[in-house]
Coordinates of C-alpha atoms in Angstrom, one line a residue:
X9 CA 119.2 24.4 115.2
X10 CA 120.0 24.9 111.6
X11 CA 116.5 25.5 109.8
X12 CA 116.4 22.9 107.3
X13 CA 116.2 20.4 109.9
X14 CA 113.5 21.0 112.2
X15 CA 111.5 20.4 108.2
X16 CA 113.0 16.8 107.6
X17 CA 110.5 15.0 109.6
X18 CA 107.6 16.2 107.6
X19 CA 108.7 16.0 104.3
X20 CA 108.2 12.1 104.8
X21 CA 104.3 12.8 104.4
X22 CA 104.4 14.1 100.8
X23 CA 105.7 10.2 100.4
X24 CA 102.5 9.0 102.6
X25 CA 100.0 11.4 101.0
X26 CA 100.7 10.4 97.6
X27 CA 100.4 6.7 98.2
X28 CA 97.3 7.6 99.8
X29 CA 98.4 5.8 102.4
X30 CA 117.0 5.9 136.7
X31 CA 116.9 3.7 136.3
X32 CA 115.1 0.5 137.6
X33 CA 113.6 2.4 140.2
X34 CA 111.2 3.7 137.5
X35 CA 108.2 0.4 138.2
X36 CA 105.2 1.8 139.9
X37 CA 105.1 0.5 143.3
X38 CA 101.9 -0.5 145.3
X39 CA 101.8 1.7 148.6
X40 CA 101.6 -0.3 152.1
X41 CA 99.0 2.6 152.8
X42 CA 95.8 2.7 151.7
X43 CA 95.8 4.7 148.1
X44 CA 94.2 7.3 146.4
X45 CA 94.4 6.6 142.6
X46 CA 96.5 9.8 141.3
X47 CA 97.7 11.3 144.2
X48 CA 101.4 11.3 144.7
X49 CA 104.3 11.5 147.1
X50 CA 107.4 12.8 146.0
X51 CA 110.5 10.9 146.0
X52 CA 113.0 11.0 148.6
X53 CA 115.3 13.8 147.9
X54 CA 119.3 12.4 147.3
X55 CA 122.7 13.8 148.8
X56 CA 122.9 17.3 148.9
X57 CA 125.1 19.3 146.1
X58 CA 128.7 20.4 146.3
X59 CA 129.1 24.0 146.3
X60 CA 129.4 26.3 143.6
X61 CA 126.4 24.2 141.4
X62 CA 124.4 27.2 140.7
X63 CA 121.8 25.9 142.7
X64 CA 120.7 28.1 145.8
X65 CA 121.9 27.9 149.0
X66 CA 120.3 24.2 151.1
X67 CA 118.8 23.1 147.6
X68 CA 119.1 19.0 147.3
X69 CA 120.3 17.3 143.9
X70 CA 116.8 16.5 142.0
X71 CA 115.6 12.9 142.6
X72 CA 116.3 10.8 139.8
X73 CA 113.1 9.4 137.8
X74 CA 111.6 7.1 140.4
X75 CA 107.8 7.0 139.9
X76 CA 106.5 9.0 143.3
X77 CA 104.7 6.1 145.9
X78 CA 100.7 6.3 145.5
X79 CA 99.5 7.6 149.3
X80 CA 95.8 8.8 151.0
X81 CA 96.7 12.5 151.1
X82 CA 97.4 15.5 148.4
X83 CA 100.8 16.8 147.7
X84 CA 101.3 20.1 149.2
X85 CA 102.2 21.7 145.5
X86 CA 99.0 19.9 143.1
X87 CA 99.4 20.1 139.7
X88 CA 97.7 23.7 138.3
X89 CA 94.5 23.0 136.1
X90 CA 94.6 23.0 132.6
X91 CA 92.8 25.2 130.6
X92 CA 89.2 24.2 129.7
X93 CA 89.0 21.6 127.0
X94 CA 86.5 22.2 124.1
X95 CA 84.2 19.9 124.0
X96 CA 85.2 16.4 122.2
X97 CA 82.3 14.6 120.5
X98 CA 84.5 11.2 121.4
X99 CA 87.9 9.9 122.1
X100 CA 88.7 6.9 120.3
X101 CA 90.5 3.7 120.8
X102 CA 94.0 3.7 118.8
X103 CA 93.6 0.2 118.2
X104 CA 97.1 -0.6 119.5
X105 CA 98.1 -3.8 120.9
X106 CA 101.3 -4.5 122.7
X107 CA 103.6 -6.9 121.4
X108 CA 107.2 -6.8 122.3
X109 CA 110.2 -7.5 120.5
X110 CA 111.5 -11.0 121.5
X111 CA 114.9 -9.9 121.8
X112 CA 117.6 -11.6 122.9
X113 CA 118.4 -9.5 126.8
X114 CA 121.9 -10.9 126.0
X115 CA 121.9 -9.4 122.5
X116 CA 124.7 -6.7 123.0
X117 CA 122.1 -3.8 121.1
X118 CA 119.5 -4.8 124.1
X119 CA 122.6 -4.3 126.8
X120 CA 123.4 -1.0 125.2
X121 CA 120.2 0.2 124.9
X122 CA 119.1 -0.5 128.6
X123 CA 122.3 1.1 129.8
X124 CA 121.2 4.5 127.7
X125 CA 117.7 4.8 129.2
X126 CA 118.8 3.6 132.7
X127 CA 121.6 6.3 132.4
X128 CA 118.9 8.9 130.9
X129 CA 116.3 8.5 133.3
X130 CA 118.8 8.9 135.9
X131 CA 121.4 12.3 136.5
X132 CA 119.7 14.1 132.9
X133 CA 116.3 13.9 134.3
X134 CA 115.2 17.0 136.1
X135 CA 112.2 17.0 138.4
X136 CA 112.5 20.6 139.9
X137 CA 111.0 22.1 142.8
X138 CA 107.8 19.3 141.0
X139 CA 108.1 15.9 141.7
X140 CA 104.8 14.9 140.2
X141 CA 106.7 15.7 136.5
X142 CA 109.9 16.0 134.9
X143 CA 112.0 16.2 131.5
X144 CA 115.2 17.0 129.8
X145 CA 117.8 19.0 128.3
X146 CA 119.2 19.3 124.8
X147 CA 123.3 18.7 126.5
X148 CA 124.2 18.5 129.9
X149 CA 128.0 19.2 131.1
X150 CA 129.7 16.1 132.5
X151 CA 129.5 17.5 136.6
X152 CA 125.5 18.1 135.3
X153 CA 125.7 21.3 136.7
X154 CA 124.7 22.9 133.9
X155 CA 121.3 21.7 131.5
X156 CA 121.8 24.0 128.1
X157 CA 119.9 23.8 124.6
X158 CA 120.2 25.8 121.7
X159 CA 122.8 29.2 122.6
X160 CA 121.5 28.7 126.2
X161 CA 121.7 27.0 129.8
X162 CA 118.7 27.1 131.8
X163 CA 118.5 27.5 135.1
X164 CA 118.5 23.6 137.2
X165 CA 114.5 23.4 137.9
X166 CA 113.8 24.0 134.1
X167 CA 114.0 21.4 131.5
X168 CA 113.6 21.8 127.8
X169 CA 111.5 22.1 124.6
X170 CA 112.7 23.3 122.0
X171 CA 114.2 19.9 120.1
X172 CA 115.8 18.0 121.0
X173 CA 114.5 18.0 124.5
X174 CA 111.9 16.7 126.8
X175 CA 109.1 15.3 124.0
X176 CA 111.9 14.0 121.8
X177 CA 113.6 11.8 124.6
X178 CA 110.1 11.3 126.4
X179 CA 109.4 9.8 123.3
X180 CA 112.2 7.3 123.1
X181 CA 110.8 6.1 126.0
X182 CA 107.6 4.9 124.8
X183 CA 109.3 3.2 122.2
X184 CA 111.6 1.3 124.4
X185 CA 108.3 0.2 126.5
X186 CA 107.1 -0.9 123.0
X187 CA 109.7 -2.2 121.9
X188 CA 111.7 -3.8 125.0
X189 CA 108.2 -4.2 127.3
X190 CA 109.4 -3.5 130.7
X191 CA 107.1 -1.0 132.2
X192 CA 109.3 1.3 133.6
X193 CA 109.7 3.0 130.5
X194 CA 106.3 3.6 130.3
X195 CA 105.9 5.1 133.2
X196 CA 108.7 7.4 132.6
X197 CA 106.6 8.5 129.2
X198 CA 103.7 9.1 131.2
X199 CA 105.8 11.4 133.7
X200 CA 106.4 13.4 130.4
X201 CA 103.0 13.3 129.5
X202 CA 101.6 14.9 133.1
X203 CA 104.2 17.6 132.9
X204 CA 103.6 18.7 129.4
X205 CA 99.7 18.7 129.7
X206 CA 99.9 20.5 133.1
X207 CA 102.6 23.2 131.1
X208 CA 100.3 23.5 128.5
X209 CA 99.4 27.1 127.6
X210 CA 95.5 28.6 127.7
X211 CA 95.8 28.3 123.5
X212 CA 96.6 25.1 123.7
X213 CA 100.7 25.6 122.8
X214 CA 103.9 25.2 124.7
X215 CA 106.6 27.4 124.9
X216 CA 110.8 26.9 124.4
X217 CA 111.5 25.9 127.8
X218 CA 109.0 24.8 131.2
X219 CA 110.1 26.0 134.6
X220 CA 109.4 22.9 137.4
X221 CA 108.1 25.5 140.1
X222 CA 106.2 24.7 143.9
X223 CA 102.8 25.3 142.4
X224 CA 103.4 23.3 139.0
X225 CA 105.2 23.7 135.1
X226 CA 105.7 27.0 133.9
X227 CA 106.3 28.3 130.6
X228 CA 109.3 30.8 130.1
X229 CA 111.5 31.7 128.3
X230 CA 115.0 32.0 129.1
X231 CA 116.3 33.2 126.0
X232 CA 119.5 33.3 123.5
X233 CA 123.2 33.5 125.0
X234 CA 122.0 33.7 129.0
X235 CA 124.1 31.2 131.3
X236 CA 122.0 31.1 133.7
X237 CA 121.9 28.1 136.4
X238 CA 119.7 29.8 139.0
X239 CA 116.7 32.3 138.7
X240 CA 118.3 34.4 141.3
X241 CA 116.4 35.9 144.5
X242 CA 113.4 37.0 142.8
X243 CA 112.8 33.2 141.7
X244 CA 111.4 32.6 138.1
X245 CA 109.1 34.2 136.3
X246 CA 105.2 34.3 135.7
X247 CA 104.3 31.6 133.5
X248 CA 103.4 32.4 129.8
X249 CA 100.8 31.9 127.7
X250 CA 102.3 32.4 124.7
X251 CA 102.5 29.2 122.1
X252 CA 105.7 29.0 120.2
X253 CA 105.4 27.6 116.5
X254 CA 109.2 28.1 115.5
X255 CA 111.7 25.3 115.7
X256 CA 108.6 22.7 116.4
X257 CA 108.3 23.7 120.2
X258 CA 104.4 23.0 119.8
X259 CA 104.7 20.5 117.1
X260 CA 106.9 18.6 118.9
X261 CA 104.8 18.1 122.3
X262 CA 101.5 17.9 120.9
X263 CA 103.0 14.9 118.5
X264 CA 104.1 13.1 121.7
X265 CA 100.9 13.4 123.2
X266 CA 99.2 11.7 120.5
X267 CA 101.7 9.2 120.1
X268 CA 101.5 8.5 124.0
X269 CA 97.6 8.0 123.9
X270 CA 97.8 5.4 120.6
X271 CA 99.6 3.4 122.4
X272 CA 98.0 3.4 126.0
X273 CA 94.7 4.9 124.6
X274 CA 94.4 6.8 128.0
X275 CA 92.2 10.0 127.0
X276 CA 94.3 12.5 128.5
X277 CA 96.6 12.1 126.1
X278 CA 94.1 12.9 123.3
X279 CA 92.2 15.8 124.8
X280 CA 95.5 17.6 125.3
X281 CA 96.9 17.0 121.6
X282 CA 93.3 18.0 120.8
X283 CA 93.7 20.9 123.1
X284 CA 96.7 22.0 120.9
X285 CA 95.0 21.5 117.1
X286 CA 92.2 23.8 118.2
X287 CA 95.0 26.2 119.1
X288 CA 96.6 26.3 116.0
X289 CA 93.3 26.7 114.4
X290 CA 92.7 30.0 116.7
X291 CA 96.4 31.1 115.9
X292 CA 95.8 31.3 112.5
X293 CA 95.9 34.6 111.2
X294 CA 92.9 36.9 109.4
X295 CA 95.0 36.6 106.2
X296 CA 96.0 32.7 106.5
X297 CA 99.7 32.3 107.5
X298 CA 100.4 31.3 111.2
X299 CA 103.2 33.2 113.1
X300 CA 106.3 32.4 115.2
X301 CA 104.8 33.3 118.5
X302 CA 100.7 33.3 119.2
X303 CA 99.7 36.0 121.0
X304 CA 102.8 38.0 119.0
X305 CA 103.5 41.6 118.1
X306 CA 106.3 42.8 115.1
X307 CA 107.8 40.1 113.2
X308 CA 106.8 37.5 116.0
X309 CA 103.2 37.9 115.0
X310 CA 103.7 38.1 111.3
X311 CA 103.2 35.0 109.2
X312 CA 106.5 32.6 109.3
X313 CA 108.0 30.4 107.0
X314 CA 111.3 30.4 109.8
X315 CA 112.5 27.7 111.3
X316 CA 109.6 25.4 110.2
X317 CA 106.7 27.6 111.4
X318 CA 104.1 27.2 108.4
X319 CA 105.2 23.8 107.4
X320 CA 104.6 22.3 110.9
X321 CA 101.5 24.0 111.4
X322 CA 100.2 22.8 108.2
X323 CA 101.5 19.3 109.0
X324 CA 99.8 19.2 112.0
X325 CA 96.1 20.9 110.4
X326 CA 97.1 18.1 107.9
X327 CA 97.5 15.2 110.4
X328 CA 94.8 16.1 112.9
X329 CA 91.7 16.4 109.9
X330 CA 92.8 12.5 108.7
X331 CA 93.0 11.2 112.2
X332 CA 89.5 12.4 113.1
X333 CA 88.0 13.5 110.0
X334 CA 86.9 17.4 111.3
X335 CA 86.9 19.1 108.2
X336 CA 87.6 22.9 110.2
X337 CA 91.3 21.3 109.9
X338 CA 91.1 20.8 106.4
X339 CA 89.5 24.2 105.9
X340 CA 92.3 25.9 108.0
X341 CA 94.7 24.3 105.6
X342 CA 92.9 25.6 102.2
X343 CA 92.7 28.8 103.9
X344 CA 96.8 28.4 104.2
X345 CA 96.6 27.6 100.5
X346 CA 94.5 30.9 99.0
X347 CA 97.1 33.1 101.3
X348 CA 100.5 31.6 99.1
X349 CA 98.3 31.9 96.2
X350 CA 98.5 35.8 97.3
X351 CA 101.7 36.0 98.8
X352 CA 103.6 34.3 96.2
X353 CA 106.0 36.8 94.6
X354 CA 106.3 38.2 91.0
X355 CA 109.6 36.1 91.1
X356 CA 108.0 32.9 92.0
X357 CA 109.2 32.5 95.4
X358 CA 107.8 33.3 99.2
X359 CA 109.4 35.6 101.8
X360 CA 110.7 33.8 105.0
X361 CA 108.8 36.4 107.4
X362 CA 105.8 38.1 105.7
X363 CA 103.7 41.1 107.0
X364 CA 100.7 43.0 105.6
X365 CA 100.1 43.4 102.3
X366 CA 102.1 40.4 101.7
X367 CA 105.5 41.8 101.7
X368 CA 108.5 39.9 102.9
X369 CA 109.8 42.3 106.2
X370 CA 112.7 42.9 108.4
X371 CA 113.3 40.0 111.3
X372 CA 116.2 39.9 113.7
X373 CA 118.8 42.0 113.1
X374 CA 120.7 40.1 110.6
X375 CA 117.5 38.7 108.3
X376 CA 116.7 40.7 105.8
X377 CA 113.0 41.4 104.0
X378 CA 113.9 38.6 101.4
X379 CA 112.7 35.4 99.5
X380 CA 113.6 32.4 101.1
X381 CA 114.3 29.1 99.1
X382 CA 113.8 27.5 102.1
X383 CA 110.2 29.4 102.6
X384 CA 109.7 28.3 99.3
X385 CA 110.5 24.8 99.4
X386 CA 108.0 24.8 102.5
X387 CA 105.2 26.8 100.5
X388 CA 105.7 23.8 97.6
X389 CA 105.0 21.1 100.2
X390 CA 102.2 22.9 101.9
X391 CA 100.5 23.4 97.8
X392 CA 101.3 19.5 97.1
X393 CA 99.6 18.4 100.8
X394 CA 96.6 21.1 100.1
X395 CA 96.8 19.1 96.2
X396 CA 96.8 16.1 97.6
X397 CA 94.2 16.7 99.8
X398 CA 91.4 17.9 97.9
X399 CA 92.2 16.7 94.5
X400 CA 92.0 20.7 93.1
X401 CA 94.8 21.4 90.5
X402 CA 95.2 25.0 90.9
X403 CA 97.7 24.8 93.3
X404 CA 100.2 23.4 91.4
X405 CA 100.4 25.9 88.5
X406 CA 102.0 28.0 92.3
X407 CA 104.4 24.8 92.3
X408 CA 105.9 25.0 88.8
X409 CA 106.3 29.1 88.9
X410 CA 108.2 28.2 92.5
X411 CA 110.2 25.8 90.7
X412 CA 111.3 27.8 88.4
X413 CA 112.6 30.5 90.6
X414 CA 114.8 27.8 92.5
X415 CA 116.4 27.1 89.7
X416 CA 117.0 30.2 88.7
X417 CA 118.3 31.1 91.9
X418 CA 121.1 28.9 92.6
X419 CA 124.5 30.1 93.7
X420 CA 126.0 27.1 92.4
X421 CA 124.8 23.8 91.6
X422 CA 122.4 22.7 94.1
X423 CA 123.1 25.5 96.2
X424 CA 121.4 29.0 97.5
X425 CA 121.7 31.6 99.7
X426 CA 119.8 32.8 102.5
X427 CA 117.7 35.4 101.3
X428 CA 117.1 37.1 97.3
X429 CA 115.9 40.8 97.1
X430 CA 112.3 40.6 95.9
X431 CA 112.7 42.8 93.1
X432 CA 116.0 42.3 91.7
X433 CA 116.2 38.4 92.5
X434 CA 119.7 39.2 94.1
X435 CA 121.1 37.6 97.1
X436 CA 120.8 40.2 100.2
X437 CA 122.2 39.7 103.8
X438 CA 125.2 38.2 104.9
X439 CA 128.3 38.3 107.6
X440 CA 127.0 37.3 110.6
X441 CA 129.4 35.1 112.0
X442 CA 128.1 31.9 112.9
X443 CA 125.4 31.8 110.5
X444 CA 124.4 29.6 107.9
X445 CA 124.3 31.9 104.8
X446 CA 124.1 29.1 102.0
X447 CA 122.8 25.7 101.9
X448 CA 121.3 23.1 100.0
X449 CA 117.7 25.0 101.0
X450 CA 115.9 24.8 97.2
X451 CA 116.4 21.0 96.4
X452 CA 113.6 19.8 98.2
X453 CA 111.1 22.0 96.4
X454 CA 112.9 21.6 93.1
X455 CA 112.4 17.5 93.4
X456 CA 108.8 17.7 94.7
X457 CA 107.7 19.8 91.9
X458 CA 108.7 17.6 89.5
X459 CA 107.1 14.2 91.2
X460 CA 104.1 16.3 90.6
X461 CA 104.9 17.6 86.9
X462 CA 101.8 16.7 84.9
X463 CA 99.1 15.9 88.0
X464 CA 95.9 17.8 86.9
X465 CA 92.6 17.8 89.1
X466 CA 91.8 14.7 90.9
X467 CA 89.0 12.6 93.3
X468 CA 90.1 14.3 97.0
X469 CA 91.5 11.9 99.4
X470 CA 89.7 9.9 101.2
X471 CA 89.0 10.0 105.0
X472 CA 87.0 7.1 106.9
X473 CA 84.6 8.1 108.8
X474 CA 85.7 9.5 112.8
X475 CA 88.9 10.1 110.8
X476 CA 92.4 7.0 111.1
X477 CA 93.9 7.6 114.0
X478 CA 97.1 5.7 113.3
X479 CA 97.7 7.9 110.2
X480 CA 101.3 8.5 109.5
X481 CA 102.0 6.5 112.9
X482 CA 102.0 3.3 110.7
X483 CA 103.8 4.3 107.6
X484 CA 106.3 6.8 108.7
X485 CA 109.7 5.6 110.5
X486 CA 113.0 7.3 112.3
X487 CA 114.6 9.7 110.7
X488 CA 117.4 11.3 111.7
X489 CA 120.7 13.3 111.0
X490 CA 124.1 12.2 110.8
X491 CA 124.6 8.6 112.7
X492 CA 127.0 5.9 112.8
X493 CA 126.4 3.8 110.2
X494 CA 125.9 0.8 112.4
X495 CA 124.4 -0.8 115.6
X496 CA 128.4 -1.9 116.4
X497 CA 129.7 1.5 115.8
X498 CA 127.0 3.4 117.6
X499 CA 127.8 0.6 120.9
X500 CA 131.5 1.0 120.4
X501 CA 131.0 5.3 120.8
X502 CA 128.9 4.8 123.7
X503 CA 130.6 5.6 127.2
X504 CA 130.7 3.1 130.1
X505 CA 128.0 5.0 131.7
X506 CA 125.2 4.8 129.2
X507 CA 125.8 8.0 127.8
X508 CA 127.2 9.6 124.7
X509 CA 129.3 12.4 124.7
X510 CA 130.2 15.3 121.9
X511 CA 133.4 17.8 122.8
X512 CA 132.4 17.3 126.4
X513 CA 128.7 17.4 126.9
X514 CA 126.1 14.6 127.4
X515 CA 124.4 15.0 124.3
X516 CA 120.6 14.3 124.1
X517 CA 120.7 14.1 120.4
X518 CA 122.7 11.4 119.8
X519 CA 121.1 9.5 122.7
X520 CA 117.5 10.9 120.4
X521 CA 119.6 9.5 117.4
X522 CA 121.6 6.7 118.3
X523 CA 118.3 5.0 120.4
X524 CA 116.1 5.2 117.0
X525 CA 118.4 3.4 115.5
X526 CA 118.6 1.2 117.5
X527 CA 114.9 0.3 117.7
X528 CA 115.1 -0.1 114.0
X529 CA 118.2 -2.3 113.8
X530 CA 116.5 -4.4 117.0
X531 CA 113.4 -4.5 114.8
X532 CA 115.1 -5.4 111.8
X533 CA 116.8 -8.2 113.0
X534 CA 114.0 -9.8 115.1
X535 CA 111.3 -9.4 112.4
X536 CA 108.8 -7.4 114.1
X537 CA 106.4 -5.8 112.7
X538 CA 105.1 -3.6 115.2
X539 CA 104.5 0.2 114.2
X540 CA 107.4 2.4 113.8
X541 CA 107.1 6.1 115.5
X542 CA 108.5 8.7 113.2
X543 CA 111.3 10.8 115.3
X544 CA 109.4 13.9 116.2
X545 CA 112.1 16.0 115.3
X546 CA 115.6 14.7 113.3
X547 CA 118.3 14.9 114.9
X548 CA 120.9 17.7 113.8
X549 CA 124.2 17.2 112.4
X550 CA 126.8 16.1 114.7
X551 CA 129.3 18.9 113.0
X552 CA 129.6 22.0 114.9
X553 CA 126.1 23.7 115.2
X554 CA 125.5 27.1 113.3
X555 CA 125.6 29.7 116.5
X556 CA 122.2 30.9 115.6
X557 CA 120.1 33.1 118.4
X558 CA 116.3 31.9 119.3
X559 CA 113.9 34.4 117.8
X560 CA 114.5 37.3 119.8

């Protein structure tokens, strides 16, 4: 996904922070059996698939997302155990109360909208060789023989992280429960919910993709360019246990978690979004930065401005200290701050992957040792948050110098390149086709530094005792990339099935897209003010995505 957007969803905070401020078959069903609260039978497997699906040999066509039937015995495949939680002082109550949008059911958005999840919790939704969970893909070809993402398809038990995937259209969910109140959709969120927590790494991170195995979720990683359908003879892989920062993989499930406990306020939820601050905290390098991958060797384990690495983890250090008032989050974050006061170049600007001694260095192939403006837009947000935060002025004087270089550095107006040469301030890399070698990467840093032109030292901000946990929940809203411009035209794209389509593949993102809109424009026209969920991750542009490889 192009870089710049996986970024968009946080930049909202520097906003907040300086004002200080399948269908129906988805309902739980009571068992005729006596029960045993949390043990569950899987679903009926459907009609067996045609051949040449990429499925082995006598495999069935994954059950669409009916909640399994509550029954007295265990599962033959029980979820793994997570990893030992740290110990949690207390779990608080988010306070939320459900109040539904009294929307018309014949109001043609509502139609459209129930069509879409129906449609989304049916043929997309992947429940593997594990019943108990499930999730998505980022596109799906129209036979759904093939689930792909970013450069790759996955093989049919494995769903997807990396956005937009599994937490981003999990999360849609929740909002239609909020917003519509039909419980289904809840219970389709909390599917999510068990899968990603069960998946969840011993550091407390996810990786890009989660296998569905017999004996429960796996991390793996199937990597850039494969077309793989089927893990082959050999089945899949080990698990990993390896958290992955870029591209908001851990960012992106660890939000949903949080966002599913505020509004059900069922622990589980918390402990495991807890599960993953603490891991960020222990991925945090001796010097400061965070890398892409955590454990990680070469540029994997050297700090990472790419594809939203240090931004998100700072976002998240930034979010978890206000919603429960820990200050080792806060400290993390300073720590984040007094390692760009280092690394900052003698040009003004940051590299996009730095190593020891704080030099930019070598990444893939094609990326350069270079300053990023795009590293350095991030670096100014992290400064204003870290600012913001605890009122100390010395940060900025980093912001103006950063400035500076941006504007120095632009190709043409309101445009850079990639990567600049450290020393010479010169552009560097270039030619790889399908890569996106200039962009609009500077202007964000260029217009944040001058909201904060003239801000000298200042009280820190406040946090309430236990912390707010429905910071940024209540002030933030959808974002996303490029949509229709209205409820009609989004209804008028979408197909007779529920589903949207782009050059011939069911496409999560403009389902992701499309839906938030939708709960906006439902919103708007009803008058509710129940709280708006930010998108955990905007959507990407609709135009032909830049062919660019995971890190490998």
């Amino acid at each position: 996904m192009p870089k710049d957007t996986c970024r968009a969803a946080v930049r909202i905070l520097a906003a907040v922070l300086f004002l200080a401020g399948s269908g129906s078959g988805c309902a739980r069903k009571a068992s005729d059996a006596p029960a045993a609260p949390g043990v569950l039978e899987p679903p009926p497997i459907s009609k067996a698939l045609p051949p040449g699906s990429g499925k082995p040999s006598g495999w069935a066509d994954p059950p669409s997302l009916s909640p399994p039937t509550v029954v007295s015995t265990p599962p033959a495949n029980p979820a793994p155990t997570p990893p030992p939680i740290a110990a949690v002082a207390f779990v608080p109550k988010s306070g939320y109360v459900h109040k539904p949008i009294a929307a018309d059911p014949k109001d043609p958005m509502v139609a459209g909208m129930r069509k879409a999840l129906e449609f989304y919790a049916g043929k997309p939704f992947r429940h593997g060789n594990w019943p108990k969970g499930g999730g998505w893909c980022g596109a799906y070809s129209e036979d759904f023989r093939k689930g792909s993402g970013e450069n790759v398809t996955v093989p049919w038990d494995t769903i997807r992280i990396q956005p937009i995937a599994t937490p981003d259209i999990a999360q849609v969910y929740l909002m239609a429960w909020m917003r519509l109140g039909d419980p289904k959709w809840l219970d389709a969120a909390k599917i999510v919910g068990e899968t990603l927590v069960a998946g969840q790494t011993k550091h407390g991170g996810w990786g890009y993709e989660i296998c569905l195995a017999k004996d429960g979720p796996r991390n793996v990683h199937v990597g850039g360019g494969s077309g793989k359908t089927d893990w082959g003879a050999a089945g899949p892989p080990e698990g990993s246990q390896t958290n992955i920062y870029d591209d908001g993989c851990t960012y992106a499930c660890a939000e949903y978690l949080y966002k599913l406990w505020w509004a059900t306020d069922d622990p589980r939820w918390y402990l495991g979004w807890k599960r993953a601050m603490d891991g960020i905290v222990g991925s945090q390098r001796s010097d400061g930065g965070f890398p892409q991958y955590f454990p990680g060797g070469g540029f994997h384990g050297a700090t990472t401005f790419n594809d939203g690495v240090m931004l998100n983890s700072c976002s998240d250090l930034l979010r978890a200290w206000r919603r429960t008032g820990d200050s080792k989050y806060l400290d993390s974050l300073k720590k984040v701050a007094d390692y760009l006061v280092a690394a900052q170049s003698k040009l003004g600007g940051w590299g996009a992957v730095i190593g020891d001694g704080y030099k930019p260095i070598q990444a893939r192939s094609f990326e350069p040792p270079g300053l990023g403006p795009d590293a350095t837009s991030d670096a100014i947000q992290i400064l204003v948050w870290v600012h913001e935060a605890t009122g100390e002025a010395k940060y900025l004087a980093l912001v103006a110098k950063a400035a500076e270089w941006l504007e120095k550095a632009q190709t043409e107006p309101g445009k850079w390149h990639r990567y600049y040469n450290p020393e010479s301030g010169r552009p560097v890399g270039g030619g790889k086709s399908g890569y996106v070698w200039d962009g609009a990467w500077g202007a964000e840093g260029i217009a944040l530094a001058k909201a904060v032109k003239g801000k000298g030292a200042q009280p820190p901000m406040p946090v309430p005792a236990g912390g707010d946990p429905s910071f940024d929940l209540r002030f933030l809203r959808a974002t996303g990339g490029k949509m229709k411009s209205t409820p009609e035209a989004i209804l008028e794209e979408q197909s007779e099935d529920g589903s949207w389509v782009l050059r011939r593949k069911i496409d999560s993102r403009r389902f992701h897209s499309y839906m938030h809109q939708l709960f906006a424009a439902l919103g708007a026209k009803y008058g509710t003010k129940a709280p708006e969920f930010p998108a955990l991750s905007p959507a990407e542009s609709f135009a032909p995505a830049e062919a660019e490889p995971e890190g490998e």
